[in-house]
């Protein structure tokens, strides 16, 4: 699991594959971000402009802010959906930790 410092921007690369594991360009894609440590929705579904078999999703620093300053890490889940609403829609998720810098002093 990757780690990002609190209040820092990060980029996640979403790669798209067919069921046969062949890289494909989906017709549509979108992403959402949840703070699974504190049960918060950080970013509702947001469309991705897909121009290739991958897309870089930039998570802005303000979405990687620590909610509870007493924890050392906060876990975030970034979900990506491709071919939204199609019979071949699929969803995947990556999780990463946000490091509470003040908790390490």
PDB file of N, CA and C in Angstrom:
ATOM      1  N   UNK A   1       0.849  -1.166   0.000  1.00  0.00           N
ATOM      2  CA  UNK A   1       0.000   0.000   0.000  1.00  0.00           C
ATOM      3  C   UNK A   1       0.900   1.235   0.000  1.00  0.00           C
ATOM      4  N   UNK A   2       0.648   2.131  -0.915  1.00  0.00           N
ATOM      5  CA  UNK A   2       1.431   3.362  -1.024  1.00  0.00           C
ATOM      6  C   UNK A   2       1.102   4.313   0.119  1.00  0.00           C
ATOM      7  N   UNK A   3       2.036   5.214   0.396  1.00  0.00           N
ATOM      8  CA  UNK A   3       1.838   6.220   1.429  1.00  0.00           C
ATOM      9  C   UNK A   3       2.033   7.600   0.829  1.00  0.00           C
ATOM     10  N   UNK A   4       1.145   8.525   1.209  1.00  0.00           N
ATOM     11  CA  UNK A   4       1.196   9.919   0.775  1.00  0.00           C
ATOM     12  C   UNK A   4       1.248  10.780   2.025  1.00  0.00           C
ATOM     13  N   UNK A   5       2.079  11.805   2.030  1.00  0.00           N
ATOM     14  CA  UNK A   5       2.107  12.719   3.167  1.00  0.00           C
ATOM     15  C   UNK A   5       0.823  13.539   3.211  1.00  0.00           C
ATOM     16  N   UNK A   6       0.371  13.849   4.421  1.00  0.00           N
ATOM     17  CA  UNK A   6      -0.853  14.627   4.568  1.00  0.00           C
ATOM     18  C   UNK A   6      -0.745  15.957   3.812  1.00  0.00           C
ATOM     19  N   UNK A   7      -1.875  16.413   3.304  1.00  0.00           N
ATOM     20  CA  UNK A   7      -1.985  17.679   2.573  1.00  0.00           C
ATOM     21  C   UNK A   7      -1.057  17.730   1.356  1.00  0.00           C
ATOM     22  N   UNK A   8      -0.850  16.585   0.716  1.00  0.00           N
ATOM     23  CA  UNK A   8      -0.013  16.506  -0.482  1.00  0.00           C
ATOM     24  C   UNK A   8      -0.829  15.955  -1.646  1.00  0.00           C
ATOM     25  N   UNK A   9      -0.533  16.458  -2.827  1.00  0.00           N
ATOM     26  CA  UNK A   9      -1.145  15.956  -4.049  1.00  0.00           C
ATOM     27  C   UNK A   9      -0.520  14.613  -4.407  1.00  0.00           C
ATOM     28  N   UNK A  10      -1.315  13.726  -4.971  1.00  0.00           N
ATOM     29  CA  UNK A  10      -0.770  12.472  -5.486  1.00  0.00           C
ATOM     30  C   UNK A  10      -1.444  12.150  -6.816  1.00  0.00           C
ATOM     31  N   UNK A  11      -0.800  11.326  -7.602  1.00  0.00           N
ATOM     32  CA  UNK A  11      -1.340  10.919  -8.899  1.00  0.00           C
ATOM     33  C   UNK A  11      -1.426   9.397  -8.933  1.00  0.00           C
ATOM     34  N   UNK A  12      -2.580   8.912  -9.359  1.00  0.00           N
ATOM     35  CA  UNK A  12      -2.814   7.477  -9.486  1.00  0.00           C
ATOM     36  C   UNK A  12      -3.065   7.192 -10.960  1.00  0.00           C
ATOM     37  N   UNK A  13      -2.358   6.230 -11.511  1.00  0.00           N
ATOM     38  CA  UNK A  13      -2.554   5.851 -12.917  1.00  0.00           C
ATOM     39  C   UNK A  13      -3.513   4.663 -12.990  1.00  0.00           C
ATOM     40  N   UNK A  14      -4.615   4.873 -13.682  1.00  0.00           N
ATOM     41  CA  UNK A  14      -5.583   3.805 -13.929  1.00  0.00           C
ATOM     42  C   UNK A  14      -5.282   3.221 -15.303  1.00  0.00           C
ATOM     43  N   UNK A  15      -5.118   1.925 -15.360  1.00  0.00           N
ATOM     44  CA  UNK A  15      -4.886   1.220 -16.632  1.00  0.00           C
ATOM     45  C   UNK A  15      -6.109   0.366 -16.916  1.00  0.00           C
ATOM     46  N   UNK A  16      -6.508   0.311 -18.158  1.00  0.00           N
ATOM     47  CA  UNK A  16      -7.726  -0.379 -18.540  1.00  0.00           C
ATOM     48  C   UNK A  16      -7.408  -1.594 -19.401  1.00  0.00           C
ATOM     49  N   UNK A  17      -8.034  -2.738 -19.055  1.00  0.00           N
ATOM     50  CA  UNK A  17      -7.783  -3.999 -19.750  1.00  0.00           C
ATOM     51  C   UNK A  17      -9.095  -4.700 -20.070  1.00  0.00           C
ATOM     52  N   UNK A  18      -9.082  -5.470 -21.128  1.00  0.00           N
ATOM     53  CA  UNK A  18     -10.221  -6.319 -21.479  1.00  0.00           C
ATOM     54  C   UNK A  18     -10.215  -7.541 -20.560  1.00  0.00           C
ATOM     55  N   UNK A  19     -11.293  -8.336 -20.579  1.00  0.00           N
ATOM     56  CA  UNK A  19     -11.287  -9.579 -19.785  1.00  0.00           C
ATOM     57  C   UNK A  19     -10.148 -10.526 -20.166  1.00  0.00           C
ATOM     58  N   UNK A  20      -9.620 -10.376 -21.382  1.00  0.00           N
ATOM     59  CA  UNK A  20      -8.494 -11.214 -21.826  1.00  0.00           C
ATOM     60  C   UNK A  20      -7.140 -10.585 -21.489  1.00  0.00           C
ATOM     61  N   UNK A  21      -7.160  -9.548 -20.639  1.00  0.00           N
ATOM     62  CA  UNK A  21      -5.941  -8.849 -20.196  1.00  0.00           C
ATOM     63  C   UNK A  21      -5.233  -8.091 -21.308  1.00  0.00           C
ATOM     64  N   UNK A  22      -5.981  -7.658 -22.304  1.00  0.00           N
ATOM     65  CA  UNK A  22      -5.443  -6.841 -23.396  1.00  0.00           C
ATOM     66  C   UNK A  22      -5.748  -5.377 -23.074  1.00  0.00           C
ATOM     67  N   UNK A  23      -4.760  -4.476 -23.138  1.00  0.00           N
ATOM     68  CA  UNK A  23      -5.041  -3.062 -22.878  1.00  0.00           C
ATOM     69  C   UNK A  23      -6.104  -2.527 -23.840  1.00  0.00           C
ATOM     70  N   UNK A  24      -7.089  -1.813 -23.286  1.00  0.00           N
ATOM     71  CA  UNK A  24      -8.172  -1.241 -24.097  1.00  0.00           C
ATOM     72  C   UNK A  24      -8.467   0.186 -23.629  1.00  0.00           C
ATOM     73  N   UNK A  25      -9.044   0.952 -24.521  1.00  0.00           N
ATOM     74  CA  UNK A  25      -9.497   2.302 -24.181  1.00  0.00           C
ATOM     75  C   UNK A  25     -10.999   2.229 -23.918  1.00  0.00           C
ATOM     76  N   UNK A  26     -11.441   2.496 -22.679  1.00  0.00           N
ATOM     77  CA  UNK A  26     -12.871   2.432 -22.395  1.00  0.00           C
ATOM     78  C   UNK A  26     -13.609   3.608 -23.032  1.00  0.00           C
ATOM     79  N   UNK A  27     -14.915   3.436 -23.191  1.00  0.00           N
ATOM     80  CA  UNK A  27     -15.717   4.527 -23.763  1.00  0.00           C
ATOM     81  C   UNK A  27     -15.958   5.624 -22.738  1.00  0.00           C
ATOM     82  N   UNK A  28     -16.086   5.242 -21.470  1.00  0.00           N
ATOM     83  CA  UNK A  28     -16.260   6.213 -20.385  1.00  0.00           C
ATOM     84  C   UNK A  28     -15.502   5.718 -19.166  1.00  0.00           C
ATOM     85  N   UNK A  29     -15.173   6.645 -18.280  1.00  0.00           N
ATOM     86  CA  UNK A  29     -14.538   6.279 -17.013  1.00  0.00           C
ATOM     87  C   UNK A  29     -14.796   7.388 -15.999  1.00  0.00           C
ATOM     88  N   UNK A  30     -14.768   7.007 -14.724  1.00  0.00           N
ATOM     89  CA  UNK A  30     -14.943   7.983 -13.648  1.00  0.00           C
ATOM     90  C   UNK A  30     -14.268   7.455 -12.386  1.00  0.00           C
ATOM     91  N   UNK A  31     -14.055   8.369 -11.421  1.00  0.00           N
ATOM     92  CA  UNK A  31     -13.395   7.984 -10.171  1.00  0.00           C
ATOM     93  C   UNK A  31     -14.101   8.629  -8.985  1.00  0.00           C
ATOM     94  N   UNK A  32     -13.908   8.019  -7.819  1.00  0.00           N
ATOM     95  CA  UNK A  32     -14.410   8.545  -6.556  1.00  0.00           C
ATOM     96  C   UNK A  32     -13.374   8.243  -5.478  1.00  0.00           C
ATOM     97  N   UNK A  33     -13.407   9.003  -4.384  1.00  0.00           N
ATOM     98  CA  UNK A  33     -12.432   8.824  -3.300  1.00  0.00           C
ATOM     99  C   UNK A  33     -13.148   8.825  -1.962  1.00  0.00           C
ATOM    100  N   UNK A  34     -12.831   7.790  -1.141  1.00  0.00           N
ATOM    101  CA  UNK A  34     -13.402   7.684   0.197  1.00  0.00           C
ATOM    102  C   UNK A  34     -12.289   7.607   1.239  1.00  0.00           C
ATOM    103  N   UNK A  35     -12.551   8.186   2.393  1.00  0.00           N
ATOM    104  CA  UNK A  35     -11.690   8.054   3.566  1.00  0.00           C
ATOM    105  C   UNK A  35     -12.271   6.892   4.361  1.00  0.00           C
ATOM    106  N   UNK A  36     -11.655   5.719   4.262  1.00  0.00           N
ATOM    107  CA  UNK A  36     -12.219   4.536   4.911  1.00  0.00           C
ATOM    108  C   UNK A  36     -11.945   4.510   6.414  1.00  0.00           C
ATOM    109  N   UNK A  37     -10.986   5.286   6.885  1.00  0.00           N
ATOM    110  CA  UNK A  37     -10.698   5.350   8.312  1.00  0.00           C
ATOM    111  C   UNK A  37     -11.822   6.056   9.061  1.00  0.00           C
ATOM    112  N   UNK A  38     -12.333   7.129   8.479  1.00  0.00           N
ATOM    113  CA  UNK A  38     -13.340   7.961   9.153  1.00  0.00           C
ATOM    114  C   UNK A  38     -14.715   7.891   8.510  1.00  0.00           C
ATOM    115  N   UNK A  39     -14.877   7.028   7.489  1.00  0.00           N
ATOM    116  CA  UNK A  39     -16.173   6.843   6.863  1.00  0.00           C
ATOM    117  C   UNK A  39     -16.698   8.071   6.133  1.00  0.00           C
ATOM    118  N   UNK A  40     -15.822   8.779   5.427  1.00  0.00           N
ATOM    119  CA  UNK A  40     -16.228  10.007   4.722  1.00  0.00           C
ATOM    120  C   UNK A  40     -16.065   9.841   3.217  1.00  0.00           C
ATOM    121  N   UNK A  41     -16.981  10.436   2.484  1.00  0.00           N
ATOM    122  CA  UNK A  41     -16.840  10.561   1.040  1.00  0.00           C
ATOM    123  C   UNK A  41     -16.051  11.838   0.786  1.00  0.00           C
ATOM    124  N   UNK A  42     -14.903  11.713   0.144  1.00  0.00           N
ATOM    125  CA  UNK A  42     -14.045  12.874  -0.103  1.00  0.00           C
ATOM    126  C   UNK A  42     -14.296  13.494  -1.472  1.00  0.00           C
ATOM    127  N   UNK A  43     -14.586  12.649  -2.463  1.00  0.00           N
ATOM    128  CA  UNK A  43     -14.837  13.124  -3.827  1.00  0.00           C
ATOM    129  C   UNK A  43     -15.895  12.224  -4.433  1.00  0.00           C
ATOM    130  N   UNK A  44     -17.019  12.817  -4.832  1.00  0.00           N
ATOM    131  CA  UNK A  44     -18.072  12.049  -5.484  1.00  0.00           C
ATOM    132  C   UNK A  44     -17.593  11.645  -6.880  1.00  0.00           C
ATOM    133  N   UNK A  45     -18.360  10.809  -7.562  1.00  0.00           N
ATOM    134  CA  UNK A  45     -17.968  10.343  -8.889  1.00  0.00           C
ATOM    135  C   UNK A  45     -17.651  11.518  -9.794  1.00  0.00           C
ATOM    136  N   UNK A  46     -16.481  11.454 -10.412  1.00  0.00           N
ATOM    137  CA  UNK A  46     -15.968  12.510 -11.283  1.00  0.00           C
ATOM    138  C   UNK A  46     -15.515  11.868 -12.594  1.00  0.00           C
ATOM    139  N   UNK A  47     -15.988  12.403 -13.708  1.00  0.00           N
ATOM    140  CA  UNK A  47     -15.631  11.845 -15.015  1.00  0.00           C
ATOM    141  C   UNK A  47     -14.146  12.015 -15.314  1.00  0.00           C
ATOM    142  N   UNK A  48     -13.619  11.027 -16.024  1.00  0.00           N
ATOM    143  CA  UNK A  48     -12.232  11.041 -16.486  1.00  0.00           C
ATOM    144  C   UNK A  48     -12.271  11.140 -18.011  1.00  0.00           C
ATOM    145  N   UNK A  49     -11.475  12.027 -18.556  1.00  0.00           N
ATOM    146  CA  UNK A  49     -11.320  12.073 -20.013  1.00  0.00           C
ATOM    147  C   UNK A  49     -10.285  11.028 -20.392  1.00  0.00           C
ATOM    148  N   UNK A  50     -10.721   9.996 -21.073  1.00  0.00           N
ATOM    149  CA  UNK A  50      -9.836   8.886 -21.431  1.00  0.00           C
ATOM    150  C   UNK A  50      -9.444   9.029 -22.895  1.00  0.00           C
ATOM    151  N   UNK A  51      -8.143   9.162 -23.138  1.00  0.00           N
ATOM    152  CA  UNK A  51      -7.647   9.292 -24.508  1.00  0.00           C
ATOM    153  C   UNK A  51      -6.656   8.184 -24.858  1.00  0.00           C
ATOM    154  N   UNK A  52      -6.558   7.194 -23.957  1.00  0.00           N
ATOM    155  CA  UNK A  52      -5.615   6.100 -24.167  1.00  0.00           C
ATOM    156  C   UNK A  52      -6.075   4.897 -23.349  1.00  0.00           C
ATOM    157  N   UNK A  53      -5.206   3.922 -23.188  1.00  0.00           N
ATOM    158  CA  UNK A  53      -5.518   2.737 -22.398  1.00  0.00           C
ATOM    159  C   UNK A  53      -5.222   2.959 -20.916  1.00  0.00           C
ATOM    160  N   UNK A  54      -4.888   4.180 -20.567  1.00  0.00           N
ATOM    161  CA  UNK A  54      -4.673   4.540 -19.163  1.00  0.00           C
ATOM    162  C   UNK A  54      -5.101   5.990 -18.962  1.00  0.00           C
ATOM    163  N   UNK A  55      -5.261   6.354 -17.706  1.00  0.00           N
ATOM    164  CA  UNK A  55      -5.582   7.742 -17.357  1.00  0.00           C
ATOM    165  C   UNK A  55      -4.911   8.061 -16.032  1.00  0.00           C
ATOM    166  N   UNK A  56      -4.310   9.234 -15.940  1.00  0.00           N
ATOM    167  CA  UNK A  56      -3.706   9.687 -14.688  1.00  0.00           C
ATOM    168  C   UNK A  56      -4.728  10.508 -13.924  1.00  0.00           C
ATOM    169  N   UNK A  57      -4.991  10.106 -12.684  1.00  0.00           N
ATOM    170  CA  UNK A  57      -5.948  10.784 -11.818  1.00  0.00           C
ATOM    171  C   UNK A  57      -5.157  11.548 -10.773  1.00  0.00           C
ATOM    172  N   UNK A  58      -5.291  12.869 -10.768  1.00  0.00           N
ATOM    173  CA  UNK A  58      -4.605  13.692  -9.778  1.00  0.00           C
ATOM    174  C   UNK A  58      -5.542  13.948  -8.613  1.00  0.00           C
ATOM    175  N   UNK A  59      -5.132  13.489  -7.442  1.00  0.00           N
ATOM    176  CA  UNK A  59      -5.886  13.721  -6.213  1.00  0.00           C
ATOM    177  C   UNK A  59      -5.304  14.974  -5.571  1.00  0.00           C
ATOM    178  N   UNK A  60      -6.083  16.054  -5.489  1.00  0.00           N
ATOM    179  CA  UNK A  60      -5.545  17.299  -4.956  1.00  0.00           C
ATOM    180  C   UNK A  60      -5.219  17.212  -3.458  1.00  0.00           C
ATOM    181  N   UNK A  61      -4.310  18.053  -3.031  1.00  0.00           N
ATOM    182  CA  UNK A  61      -3.834  18.050  -1.645  1.00  0.00           C
ATOM    183  C   UNK A  61      -4.964  18.185  -0.635  1.00  0.00           C
ATOM    184  N   UNK A  62      -5.987  18.973  -0.949  1.00  0.00           N
ATOM    185  CA  UNK A  62      -7.063  19.196   0.018  1.00  0.00           C
ATOM    186  C   UNK A  62      -7.898  17.935   0.278  1.00  0.00           C
ATOM    187  N   UNK A  63      -7.772  16.920  -0.573  1.00  0.00           N
ATOM    188  CA  UNK A  63      -8.459  15.655  -0.319  1.00  0.00           C
ATOM    189  C   UNK A  63      -7.614  14.702   0.521  1.00  0.00           C
ATOM    190  N   UNK A  64      -6.347  15.036   0.723  1.00  0.00           N
ATOM    191  CA  UNK A  64      -5.450  14.211   1.531  1.00  0.00           C
ATOM    192  C   UNK A  64      -5.114  14.886   2.852  1.00  0.00           C
ATOM    193  N   UNK A  65      -6.130  15.461   3.469  1.00  0.00           N
ATOM    194  CA  UNK A  65      -5.971  16.126   4.764  1.00  0.00           C
ATOM    195  C   UNK A  65      -6.375  15.141   5.861  1.00  0.00           C
ATOM    196  N   UNK A  66      -5.640  15.146   6.963  1.00  0.00           N
ATOM    197  CA  UNK A  66      -5.943  14.264   8.091  1.00  0.00           C
ATOM    198  C   UNK A  66      -7.180  14.776   8.828  1.00  0.00           C
ATOM    199  N   UNK A  67      -8.134  13.889   9.061  1.00  0.00           N
ATOM    200  CA  UNK A  67      -9.370  14.232   9.769  1.00  0.00           C
ATOM    201  C   UNK A  67      -9.183  14.170  11.278  1.00  0.00           C
ATOM    202  N   UNK A  68      -8.550  13.098  11.762  1.00  0.00           N
ATOM    203  CA  UNK A  68      -8.368  12.866  13.188  1.00  0.00           C
ATOM    204  C   UNK A  68      -6.876  12.936  13.481  1.00  0.00           C
ATOM    205  N   UNK A  69      -6.438  13.994  14.137  1.00  0.00           N
ATOM    206  CA  UNK A  69      -5.005  14.224  14.342  1.00  0.00           C
ATOM    207  C   UNK A  69      -4.367  13.242  15.330  1.00  0.00           C
ATOM    208  N   UNK A  70      -5.147  12.346  15.918  1.00  0.00           N
ATOM    209  CA  UNK A  70      -4.592  11.380  16.869  1.00  0.00           C
ATOM    210  C   UNK A  70      -4.170  10.076  16.215  1.00  0.00           C
ATOM    211  N   UNK A  71      -4.444   9.921  14.923  1.00  0.00           N
ATOM    212  CA  UNK A  71      -4.043   8.689  14.228  1.00  0.00           C
ATOM    213  C   UNK A  71      -2.760   8.930  13.450  1.00  0.00           C
ATOM    214  N   UNK A  72      -1.971   7.887  13.289  1.00  0.00           N
ATOM    215  CA  UNK A  72      -0.723   8.012  12.537  1.00  0.00           C
ATOM    216  C   UNK A  72      -0.967   7.985  11.034  1.00  0.00           C
ATOM    217  N   UNK A  73      -1.969   7.217  10.618  1.00  0.00           N
ATOM    218  CA  UNK A  73      -2.303   7.086   9.196  1.00  0.00           C
ATOM    219  C   UNK A  73      -3.817   7.124   9.028  1.00  0.00           C
ATOM    220  N   UNK A  74      -4.211   7.529   7.858  1.00  0.00           N
ATOM    221  CA  UNK A  74      -5.611   7.505   7.441  1.00  0.00           C
ATOM    222  C   UNK A  74      -5.633   6.733   6.123  1.00  0.00           C
ATOM    223  N   UNK A  75      -6.589   5.841   5.947  1.00  0.00           N
ATOM    224  CA  UNK A  75      -6.633   5.058   4.718  1.00  0.00           C
ATOM    225  C   UNK A  75      -7.675   5.625   3.757  1.00  0.00           C
ATOM    226  N   UNK A  76      -7.274   5.789   2.506  1.00  0.00           N
ATOM    227  CA  UNK A  76      -8.166   6.263   1.452  1.00  0.00           C
ATOM    228  C   UNK A  76      -8.343   5.178   0.406  1.00  0.00           C
ATOM    229  N   UNK A  77      -9.551   5.124  -0.182  1.00  0.00           N
ATOM    230  CA  UNK A  77      -9.859   4.162  -1.248  1.00  0.00           C
ATOM    231  C   UNK A  77     -10.290   4.943  -2.478  1.00  0.00           C
ATOM    232  N   UNK A  78      -9.544   4.788  -3.558  1.00  0.00           N
ATOM    233  CA  UNK A  78      -9.864   5.432  -4.831  1.00  0.00           C
ATOM    234  C   UNK A  78     -10.440   4.361  -5.748  1.00  0.00           C
ATOM    235  N   UNK A  79     -11.695   4.555  -6.152  1.00  0.00           N
ATOM    236  CA  UNK A  79     -12.362   3.605  -7.046  1.00  0.00           C
ATOM    237  C   UNK A  79     -12.468   4.200  -8.441  1.00  0.00           C
ATOM    238  N   UNK A  80     -12.290   3.344  -9.437  1.00  0.00           N
ATOM    239  CA  UNK A  80     -12.397   3.749 -10.841  1.00  0.00           C
ATOM    240  C   UNK A  80     -13.396   2.818 -11.513  1.00  0.00           C
ATOM    241  N   UNK A  81     -14.325   3.401 -12.247  1.00  0.00           N
ATOM    242  CA  UNK A  81     -15.268   2.633 -13.056  1.00  0.00           C
ATOM    243  C   UNK A  81     -15.010   2.939 -14.514  1.00  0.00           C
ATOM    244  N   UNK A  82     -15.086   1.907 -15.343  1.00  0.00           N
ATOM    245  CA  UNK A  82     -14.925   2.077 -16.784  1.00  0.00           C
ATOM    246  C   UNK A  82     -16.154   1.530 -17.500  1.00  0.00           C
ATOM    247  N   UNK A  83     -16.441   2.094 -18.664  1.00  0.00           N
ATOM    248  CA  UNK A  83     -17.615   1.720 -19.453  1.00  0.00           C
ATOM    249  C   UNK A  83     -18.891   1.806 -18.616  1.00  0.00           C
ATOM    250  N   UNK A  84     -19.048   2.940 -17.947  1.00  0.00           N
ATOM    251  CA  UNK A  84     -20.147   3.176 -17.012  1.00  0.00           C
ATOM    252  C   UNK A  84     -21.501   3.005 -17.716  1.00  0.00           C
ATOM    253  N   UNK A  85     -22.371   2.189 -17.124  1.00  0.00           N
ATOM    254  CA  UNK A  85     -23.705   1.964 -17.656  1.00  0.00           C
ATOM    255  C   UNK A  85     -23.776   0.935 -18.776  1.00  0.00           C
ATOM    256  N   UNK A  86     -22.653   0.447 -19.216  1.00  0.00           N
ATOM    257  CA  UNK A  86     -22.586  -0.539 -20.298  1.00  0.00           C
ATOM    258  C   UNK A  86     -22.674  -1.938 -19.682  1.00  0.00           C
ATOM    259  N   UNK A  87     -22.988  -2.925 -20.485  1.00  0.00           N
ATOM    260  CA  UNK A  87     -23.021  -4.305 -19.989  1.00  0.00           C
ATOM    261  C   UNK A  87     -21.624  -4.801 -19.620  1.00  0.00           C
ATOM    262  N   UNK A  88     -20.590  -4.100 -20.087  1.00  0.00           N
ATOM    263  CA  UNK A  88     -19.213  -4.474 -19.769  1.00  0.00           C
ATOM    264  C   UNK A  88     -18.578  -3.516 -18.757  1.00  0.00           C
ATOM    265  N   UNK A  89     -19.412  -2.856 -17.943  1.00  0.00           N
ATOM    266  CA  UNK A  89     -18.899  -1.957 -16.902  1.00  0.00           C
ATOM    267  C   UNK A  89     -18.061  -2.761 -15.918  1.00  0.00           C
ATOM    268  N   UNK A  90     -16.978  -2.155 -15.448  1.00  0.00           N
ATOM    269  CA  UNK A  90     -16.193  -2.788 -14.400  1.00  0.00           C
ATOM    270  C   UNK A  90     -15.621  -1.717 -13.487  1.00  0.00           C
ATOM    271  N   UNK A  91     -15.340  -2.125 -12.251  1.00  0.00           N
ATOM    272  CA  UNK A  91     -14.853  -1.219 -11.219  1.00  0.00           C
ATOM    273  C   UNK A  91     -13.647  -1.856 -10.552  1.00  0.00           C
ATOM    274  N   UNK A  92     -12.669  -1.018 -10.223  1.00  0.00           N
ATOM    275  CA  UNK A  92     -11.519  -1.491  -9.467  1.00  0.00           C
ATOM    276  C   UNK A  92     -11.196  -0.429  -8.420  1.00  0.00           C
ATOM    277  N   UNK A  93     -10.419  -0.814  -7.429  1.00  0.00           N
ATOM    278  CA  UNK A  93     -10.121   0.095  -6.324  1.00  0.00           C
ATOM    279  C   UNK A  93      -8.674  -0.065  -5.892  1.00  0.00           C
ATOM    280  N   UNK A  94      -8.042   1.053  -5.553  1.00  0.00           N
ATOM    281  CA  UNK A  94      -6.724   1.037  -4.929  1.00  0.00           C
ATOM    282  C   UNK A  94      -6.839   1.771  -3.602  1.00  0.00           C
ATOM    283  N   UNK A  95      -6.074   1.318  -2.652  1.00  0.00           N
ATOM    284  CA  UNK A  95      -6.054   1.965  -1.336  1.00  0.00           C
ATOM    285  C   UNK A  95      -4.649   2.492  -1.071  1.00  0.00           C
ATOM    286  N   UNK A  96      -4.615   3.627  -0.399  1.00  0.00           N
ATOM    287  CA  UNK A  96      -3.334   4.192   0.008  1.00  0.00           C
ATOM    288  C   UNK A  96      -3.481   4.834   1.375  1.00  0.00           C
ATOM    289  N   UNK A  97      -2.352   4.993   2.057  1.00  0.00           N
ATOM    290  CA  UNK A  97      -2.349   5.598   3.385  1.00  0.00           C
ATOM    291  C   UNK A  97      -1.920   7.050   3.284  1.00  0.00           C
ATOM    292  N   UNK A  98      -2.556   7.889   4.087  1.00  0.00           N
ATOM    293  CA  UNK A  98      -2.141   9.279   4.232  1.00  0.00           C
ATOM    294  C   UNK A  98      -1.442   9.391   5.585  1.00  0.00           C
ATOM    295  N   UNK A  99      -0.200   9.798   5.548  1.00  0.00           N
ATOM    296  CA  UNK A  99       0.630   9.859   6.755  1.00  0.00           C
ATOM    297  C   UNK A  99       0.388  11.168   7.503  1.00  0.00           C
ATOM    298  N   UNK A 100       0.051  11.065   8.771  1.00  0.00           N
ATOM    299  CA  UNK A 100      -0.150  12.223   9.653  1.00  0.00           C
ATOM    300  C   UNK A 100       1.232  12.692  10.118  1.00  0.00           C
ATOM    301  N   UNK A 101       1.737  13.745   9.522  1.00  0.00           N
ATOM    302  CA  UNK A 101       3.101  14.188   9.832  1.00  0.00           C
ATOM    303  C   UNK A 101       3.255  14.674  11.266  1.00  0.00           C
ATOM    304  N   UNK A 102       2.227  15.264  11.841  1.00  0.00           N
ATOM    305  CA  UNK A 102       2.340  15.757  13.214  1.00  0.00           C
ATOM    306  C   UNK A 102       2.358  14.610  14.221  1.00  0.00           C
ATOM    307  N   UNK A 103       1.848  13.441  13.865  1.00  0.00           N
ATOM    308  CA  UNK A 103       1.844  12.294  14.773  1.00  0.00           C
ATOM    309  C   UNK A 103       3.221  11.652  14.889  1.00  0.00           C
ATOM    310  N   UNK A 104       4.147  11.992  14.005  1.00  0.00           N
ATOM    311  CA  UNK A 104       5.475  11.383  14.012  1.00  0.00           C
ATOM    312  C   UNK A 104       6.526  12.261  14.697  1.00  0.00           C
ATOM    313  N   UNK A 105       6.091  13.355  15.265  1.00  0.00           N
ATOM    314  CA  UNK A 105       7.064  14.266  15.933  1.00  0.00           C
ATOM    315  C   UNK A 105       7.280  13.868  17.356  1.00  0.00           C
TER     316      UNK A 105
END
